[in-house]
Amino acid sequence: MAPTQHIVKLHSGSREFSTLSNYSQEDIFVNENKKWTRIVFLIHGFPDINSSFDASWDTILNILPGTLLLAPTLRGYEPSSQGNLKDYKLSQLADDVRSWILEVSPEGTIPVHLVGHDWGAGVSFKTAHTYPELLASISTLAFPYLTNIKPWEMLWYCPLQMYYSSYIFTMQFAFLYKKKLTDKSKNSYINKLWKFWSPTWKFSEDDIEEVKETFQKPGVPDSATAYYRCMDLKELAWPVDFDKVPTLILGGDSDGCMTKSVYELEARKLKNVPNVKVQLLSKLGHFLHRQDPVKVAEIFSDWILKHDV
């Protein structure tokens, strides 16, 4: 945990989510004098956890003083938020975000911004599509817009993506993913995945240890991979009205999970669309916010500041 962090609890129905925050539970839910003028949610991806943005914490708060910063644990990454393994659709995850927003800002008078990495980015797109009235902006990391790309365009312009996405097959079957995700060795599947997805990042065992520990918890391997098993064409549709929700799309040009050609295609398709920006960062991989936490935080914090209405 960063020095300015507290652990608070957010809820969605009967599910409870452990959340890192710069304010305490009492400050958020009991004290009447609120000290913030905006709310920023930091939403992690796979295989990762909500401390993913810890190294960016101070940078964000320096650029955005007066912010309530919240980094929730996504559905299924702890026993208190688990449930039926069919209940991990993007629409249901977006409902979690809606519940979190309404829990901390029931009157809806404070601007709310989402910053999502990987699956957190997909959740951010889906939330912006479904509940645009709740959001001032979103910033997505390592997961491009996609919903505007036709299958033939992906095959023609981004053929390497088929290979990059082949890991999704592993997530369909417990006999494949469970042993891999619970391996704690230095040569584990998670180590290899991080290295392949962020080949220019020399991460340490300390960087990855907490993630490995999370996948030792009961139900987490099944729940975290259920996201992939709950995907369908309807769930993968998230057209965003960028006039209502200004959107920043950040990627690394060395990403081994999402090829840079997808971002380049998105940049061409969205170049004349107002209120959306696609930006590729040099020599950064899939975990770009971990690899260069200050630079990445500066970019999405500036986007938030620009669209803080």
Short mmCIF file of C-alpha atoms in Angstrom, two decimals:
data_model
loop_
_atom_site.label_atom_id
_atom_site.label_comp_id
_atom_site.label_asym_id
_atom_site.label_seq_id
_atom_site.Cartn_x
_atom_site.Cartn_y
_atom_site.Cartn_z
CA MET A 1 0.00 0.00 0.00
CA ALA A 2 1.04 3.56 -0.71
CA PRO A 3 1.46 5.81 2.38
CA THR A 4 -1.78 7.70 1.66
CA GLN A 5 -3.97 4.61 1.23
CA HIS A 6 -6.82 3.20 3.29
CA ILE A 7 -8.87 0.06 2.67
CA VAL A 8 -12.58 0.76 2.32
CA LYS A 9 -15.53 -1.41 1.30
CA LEU A 10 -17.76 -0.81 -1.72
CA HIS A 11 -20.84 -2.85 -2.59
CA SER A 12 -22.92 -4.08 -5.49
CA GLY A 13 -25.95 -5.95 -4.27
CA SER A 14 -24.71 -8.59 -1.83
CA ARG A 15 -21.15 -8.44 -3.18
CA GLU A 16 -18.48 -6.57 -1.22
CA PHE A 17 -15.33 -5.16 -2.82
CA SER A 18 -12.12 -4.28 -0.98
CA THR A 19 -11.03 -0.90 -2.30
CA LEU A 20 -7.90 1.19 -1.89
CA SER A 21 -8.62 4.87 -1.24
CA ASN A 22 -6.90 8.07 -0.17
CA TYR A 23 -9.78 8.64 2.29
CA SER A 24 -11.02 6.41 5.08
CA GLN A 25 -14.37 4.62 5.27
CA GLU A 26 -15.55 7.18 7.82
CA ASP A 27 -14.49 10.11 5.66
CA ILE A 28 -16.40 8.72 2.68
CA PHE A 29 -19.59 7.45 4.32
CA VAL A 30 -19.94 9.15 7.72
CA ASN A 31 -18.36 12.60 7.78
CA GLU A 32 -20.61 15.23 6.24
CA ASN A 33 -17.93 17.66 5.06
CA LYS A 34 -16.60 16.08 1.87
CA LYS A 35 -13.13 17.25 0.89
CA TRP A 36 -13.10 16.25 -2.77
CA THR A 37 -14.34 17.84 -5.99
CA ARG A 38 -13.99 14.81 -8.26
CA ILE A 39 -13.97 11.01 -8.00
CA VAL A 40 -11.52 8.81 -9.93
CA PHE A 41 -11.85 5.02 -10.08
CA LEU A 42 -8.74 2.98 -10.99
CA ILE A 43 -9.89 -0.39 -12.35
CA HIS A 44 -7.35 -3.20 -12.72
CA GLY A 45 -7.08 -5.93 -15.33
CA PHE A 46 -5.92 -9.57 -15.65
CA PRO A 47 -3.82 -11.11 -14.28
CA ASP A 48 -3.50 -8.20 -11.86
CA ILE A 49 -4.99 -6.66 -8.73
CA ASN A 50 -6.14 -3.30 -7.41
CA SER A 51 -2.66 -2.29 -6.16
CA SER A 52 -1.73 -2.17 -9.86
CA PHE A 53 -1.78 1.65 -9.81
CA ASP A 54 0.08 2.13 -6.50
CA ALA A 55 3.19 3.63 -8.09
CA SER A 56 0.99 6.22 -9.85
CA TRP A 57 -0.89 7.18 -6.71
CA ASP A 58 1.10 10.28 -5.69
CA THR A 59 1.43 11.53 -9.27
CA ILE A 60 -2.34 11.41 -9.72
CA LEU A 61 -3.01 13.24 -6.47
CA ASN A 62 -0.35 15.89 -7.21
CA ILE A 63 -1.93 16.70 -10.57
CA LEU A 64 -5.50 16.26 -9.34
CA PRO A 65 -5.70 17.65 -5.80
CA GLY A 66 -9.14 17.42 -4.28
CA THR A 67 -9.73 13.92 -5.68
CA LEU A 68 -11.38 10.94 -4.06
CA LEU A 69 -9.26 8.12 -5.48
CA LEU A 70 -10.71 4.59 -5.42
CA ALA A 71 -9.08 1.38 -6.65
CA PRO A 72 -11.60 -1.47 -6.21
CA THR A 73 -10.91 -5.18 -6.49
CA LEU A 74 -12.89 -6.45 -9.47
CA ARG A 75 -15.70 -8.98 -9.12
CA GLY A 76 -14.41 -12.43 -8.19
CA TYR A 77 -10.92 -11.47 -7.04
CA GLU A 78 -11.87 -12.10 -3.40
CA PRO A 79 -14.46 -14.45 -1.85
CA SER A 80 -16.74 -11.58 -0.78
CA SER A 81 -17.45 -10.59 -4.39
CA GLN A 82 -17.72 -14.07 -5.91
CA GLY A 83 -20.85 -15.84 -7.07
CA ASN A 84 -22.27 -17.87 -9.94
CA LEU A 85 -19.59 -18.31 -12.61
CA LYS A 86 -22.10 -17.24 -15.26
CA ASP A 87 -22.33 -13.80 -13.66
CA TYR A 88 -19.16 -12.27 -15.07
CA LYS A 89 -20.49 -10.56 -18.17
CA LEU A 90 -19.26 -7.08 -18.99
CA SER A 91 -22.77 -5.74 -18.51
CA GLN A 92 -22.78 -7.15 -14.96
CA LEU A 93 -19.34 -5.71 -14.25
CA ALA A 94 -20.57 -2.33 -15.50
CA ASP A 95 -23.45 -2.68 -13.04
CA ASP A 96 -20.86 -3.06 -10.28
CA VAL A 97 -19.28 0.23 -11.33
CA ARG A 98 -22.69 1.90 -11.37
CA SER A 99 -23.32 0.67 -7.83
CA TRP A 100 -19.94 1.94 -6.64
CA ILE A 101 -20.56 5.38 -8.15
CA LEU A 102 -24.01 5.69 -6.61
CA GLU A 103 -22.69 4.47 -3.26
CA VAL A 104 -20.02 7.19 -2.99
CA SER A 105 -21.95 9.91 -4.82
CA PRO A 106 -25.69 9.25 -4.43
CA GLU A 107 -26.61 12.80 -5.44
CA GLY A 108 -24.55 12.62 -8.63
CA THR A 109 -23.18 16.14 -8.28
CA ILE A 110 -19.45 15.30 -8.38
CA PRO A 111 -17.64 14.48 -11.67
CA VAL A 112 -16.69 10.80 -11.90
CA HIS A 113 -13.83 9.52 -14.08
CA LEU A 114 -12.82 5.93 -14.83
CA VAL A 115 -9.26 4.76 -15.55
CA GLY A 116 -9.25 1.12 -16.61
CA HIS A 117 -6.47 -1.29 -17.56
CA ASP A 118 -7.05 -4.44 -19.64
CA TRP A 119 -10.38 -5.90 -18.41
CA GLY A 120 -10.78 -2.71 -16.40
CA ALA A 121 -10.70 -0.86 -19.72
CA GLY A 122 -13.36 -3.15 -21.16
CA VAL A 123 -15.49 -2.51 -18.07
CA SER A 124 -14.94 1.24 -18.52
CA PHE A 125 -16.10 1.12 -22.16
CA LYS A 126 -19.18 -0.89 -21.17
CA THR A 127 -20.00 1.50 -18.32
CA ALA A 128 -19.61 4.52 -20.61
CA HIS A 129 -21.93 2.84 -23.13
CA THR A 130 -24.57 1.84 -20.58
CA TYR A 131 -24.42 4.67 -18.03
CA PRO A 132 -22.96 7.73 -19.78
CA GLU A 133 -24.86 10.08 -17.50
CA LEU A 134 -22.74 8.93 -14.55
CA LEU A 135 -19.35 9.73 -16.11
CA ALA A 136 -17.28 12.80 -16.96
CA SER A 137 -14.56 10.83 -18.84
CA ILE A 138 -12.84 7.48 -19.21
CA SER A 139 -9.21 6.61 -19.84
CA THR A 140 -8.45 3.10 -21.11
CA LEU A 141 -5.07 1.37 -20.95
CA ALA A 142 -3.90 -1.62 -23.03
CA PHE A 143 -7.35 -2.33 -24.45
CA PRO A 144 -8.44 -0.43 -27.59
CA TYR A 145 -12.02 0.50 -28.47
CA LEU A 146 -12.49 -2.60 -30.72
CA THR A 147 -16.27 -2.37 -31.03
CA ASN A 148 -15.93 -0.27 -34.21
CA ILE A 149 -13.60 -2.78 -35.92
CA LYS A 150 -15.14 -5.27 -38.32
CA PRO A 151 -13.82 -8.86 -38.28
CA TRP A 152 -12.38 -8.54 -41.80
CA GLU A 153 -10.55 -5.37 -40.77
CA MET A 154 -8.97 -7.18 -37.83
CA LEU A 155 -7.87 -10.05 -40.08
CA TRP A 156 -6.53 -7.75 -42.80
CA TYR A 157 -4.84 -5.03 -40.78
CA CYS A 158 -4.03 -6.86 -37.54
CA PRO A 159 -3.42 -10.57 -38.35
CA LEU A 160 -0.93 -10.95 -35.49
CA GLN A 161 -3.74 -10.27 -33.03
CA MET A 162 -5.16 -13.74 -33.65
CA TYR A 163 -1.97 -15.24 -32.23
CA TYR A 164 -1.80 -12.73 -29.38
CA SER A 165 -5.35 -13.62 -28.37
CA SER A 166 -4.80 -17.39 -28.42
CA TYR A 167 -4.22 -17.42 -24.63
CA ILE A 168 -8.00 -17.00 -24.27
CA PHE A 169 -8.36 -20.70 -25.14
CA THR A 170 -6.51 -21.57 -21.92
CA MET A 171 -9.08 -19.59 -19.92
CA GLN A 172 -11.95 -21.79 -21.12
CA PHE A 173 -10.99 -24.97 -19.26
CA ALA A 174 -10.15 -25.45 -15.58
CA PHE A 175 -7.74 -28.31 -16.32
CA LEU A 176 -5.69 -25.80 -18.34
CA TYR A 177 -5.87 -22.57 -16.34
CA LYS A 178 -6.09 -23.67 -12.70
CA LYS A 179 -2.66 -25.23 -12.34
CA LYS A 180 -1.08 -22.45 -14.40
CA LEU A 181 -2.58 -19.59 -12.38
CA THR A 182 -1.82 -21.12 -8.98
CA ASP A 183 1.86 -21.79 -9.73
CA LYS A 184 3.95 -19.53 -7.45
CA SER A 185 7.36 -20.40 -8.89
CA LYS A 186 9.64 -17.83 -10.55
CA ASN A 187 9.00 -19.63 -13.83
CA SER A 188 5.23 -19.57 -13.41
CA TYR A 189 2.60 -19.01 -16.10
CA ILE A 190 1.88 -15.55 -14.69
CA ASN A 191 5.59 -14.68 -14.90
CA LYS A 192 5.70 -15.84 -18.51
CA LEU A 193 2.51 -13.99 -19.39
CA TRP A 194 3.80 -10.73 -17.91
CA LYS A 195 7.12 -11.13 -19.74
CA PHE A 196 5.44 -11.84 -23.08
CA TRP A 197 2.91 -9.05 -22.70
CA SER A 198 5.46 -6.48 -21.45
CA PRO A 199 8.75 -7.64 -22.99
CA THR A 200 10.55 -4.32 -22.37
CA TRP A 201 9.74 -4.26 -18.65
CA LYS A 202 12.21 -5.85 -16.23
CA PHE A 203 9.77 -6.45 -13.39
CA SER A 204 10.86 -8.01 -10.11
CA GLU A 205 9.41 -10.86 -8.08
CA ASP A 206 8.23 -8.22 -5.62
CA ASP A 207 6.19 -6.63 -8.40
CA ILE A 208 4.36 -9.86 -9.16
CA GLU A 209 4.24 -11.59 -5.76
CA GLU A 210 0.98 -10.01 -4.57
CA VAL A 211 -0.72 -11.01 -7.82
CA LYS A 212 0.37 -14.62 -7.37
CA GLU A 213 -0.90 -14.58 -3.78
CA THR A 214 -4.30 -13.35 -4.98
CA PHE A 215 -4.63 -16.36 -7.28
CA GLN A 216 -4.09 -18.64 -4.27
CA LYS A 217 -7.37 -17.42 -2.72
CA PRO A 218 -10.41 -19.70 -2.97
CA GLY A 219 -12.39 -19.23 -6.16
CA VAL A 220 -10.16 -16.57 -7.72
CA PRO A 221 -8.75 -18.64 -10.64
CA ASP A 222 -12.26 -19.71 -11.64
CA SER A 223 -13.77 -16.25 -11.20
CA ALA A 224 -11.01 -14.26 -12.90
CA THR A 225 -11.11 -16.53 -15.96
CA ALA A 226 -14.94 -16.58 -16.04
CA TYR A 227 -14.69 -13.13 -17.67
CA TYR A 228 -13.42 -14.89 -20.80
CA ARG A 229 -16.04 -17.62 -20.68
CA CYS A 230 -18.85 -15.06 -20.39
CA MET A 231 -17.84 -13.19 -23.54
CA ASP A 232 -20.31 -13.05 -26.43
CA LEU A 233 -20.95 -10.66 -29.33
CA LYS A 234 -23.58 -8.72 -27.40
CA GLU A 235 -21.24 -8.24 -24.45
CA LEU A 236 -18.43 -7.09 -26.72
CA ALA A 237 -20.58 -4.25 -28.12
CA TRP A 238 -19.97 -0.99 -26.28
CA PRO A 239 -20.38 1.98 -28.65
CA VAL A 240 -19.55 5.11 -26.66
CA ASP A 241 -21.05 8.53 -27.29
CA PHE A 242 -17.80 10.49 -27.04
CA ASP A 243 -19.72 13.77 -26.81
CA LYS A 244 -21.13 12.51 -23.53
CA VAL A 245 -18.07 10.59 -22.32
CA PRO A 246 -14.70 11.90 -23.62
CA THR A 247 -12.41 8.92 -24.02
CA LEU A 248 -8.62 8.49 -23.94
CA ILE A 249 -7.24 5.25 -25.41
CA LEU A 250 -3.65 4.52 -24.37
CA GLY A 251 -1.50 1.62 -25.51
CA GLY A 252 2.12 0.52 -25.54
CA ASP A 253 3.84 -0.13 -28.85
CA SER A 254 5.61 -3.19 -27.35
CA ASP A 255 2.43 -4.84 -26.05
CA GLY A 256 2.48 -8.62 -26.52
CA CYS A 257 -1.22 -8.96 -25.73
CA MET A 258 -2.71 -6.24 -27.93
CA THR A 259 -0.67 -5.55 -31.05
CA LYS A 260 0.11 -1.92 -31.88
CA SER A 261 -1.52 -2.36 -35.29
CA VAL A 262 -4.91 -2.39 -33.54
CA TYR A 263 -4.21 1.03 -32.03
CA GLU A 264 -2.97 2.30 -35.38
CA LEU A 265 -6.20 1.10 -36.99
CA GLU A 266 -8.23 2.77 -34.24
CA ALA A 267 -6.29 6.01 -34.69
CA ARG A 268 -7.24 6.05 -38.38
CA LYS A 269 -10.88 5.19 -37.73
CA LEU A 270 -11.29 7.75 -34.96
CA LYS A 271 -9.06 10.57 -36.25
CA ASN A 272 -11.96 12.87 -37.14
CA VAL A 273 -14.12 12.03 -34.14
CA PRO A 274 -14.18 14.74 -31.45
CA ASN A 275 -13.55 13.99 -27.76
CA VAL A 276 -11.61 10.77 -28.31
CA LYS A 277 -7.85 10.36 -28.48
CA VAL A 278 -5.74 7.31 -29.33
CA GLN A 279 -2.12 7.42 -28.16
CA LEU A 280 0.64 4.81 -28.48
CA LEU A 281 3.53 5.08 -26.02
CA SER A 282 7.00 4.08 -27.18
CA LYS A 283 8.79 1.08 -25.67
CA LEU A 284 5.99 0.26 -23.23
CA GLY A 285 4.15 -3.04 -23.03
CA HIS A 286 0.79 -4.27 -21.79
CA PHE A 287 1.41 -3.21 -18.18
CA LEU A 288 2.35 0.30 -19.28
CA HIS A 289 1.07 1.94 -16.08
CA ARG A 290 3.30 -0.31 -13.98
CA GLN A 291 6.27 0.02 -16.31
CA ASP A 292 6.22 3.84 -16.42
CA PRO A 293 3.78 4.85 -13.68
CA VAL A 294 4.62 8.56 -13.64
CA LYS A 295 4.39 9.19 -17.38
CA VAL A 296 1.20 7.20 -17.85
CA ALA A 297 -0.43 8.81 -14.80
CA GLU A 298 0.51 12.26 -16.07
CA ILE A 299 -1.18 11.56 -19.40
CA PHE A 300 -4.48 10.26 -18.08
CA SER A 301 -4.53 12.81 -15.22
CA ASP A 302 -4.21 15.63 -17.76
CA TRP A 303 -7.12 14.09 -19.70
CA ILE A 304 -9.22 14.01 -16.54
CA LEU A 305 -8.33 17.63 -15.74
CA LYS A 306 -9.30 18.70 -19.26
CA HIS A 307 -12.73 17.02 -18.99
CA ASP A 308 -13.52 17.71 -15.35
CA VAL A 309 -17.11 18.91 -15.77
#
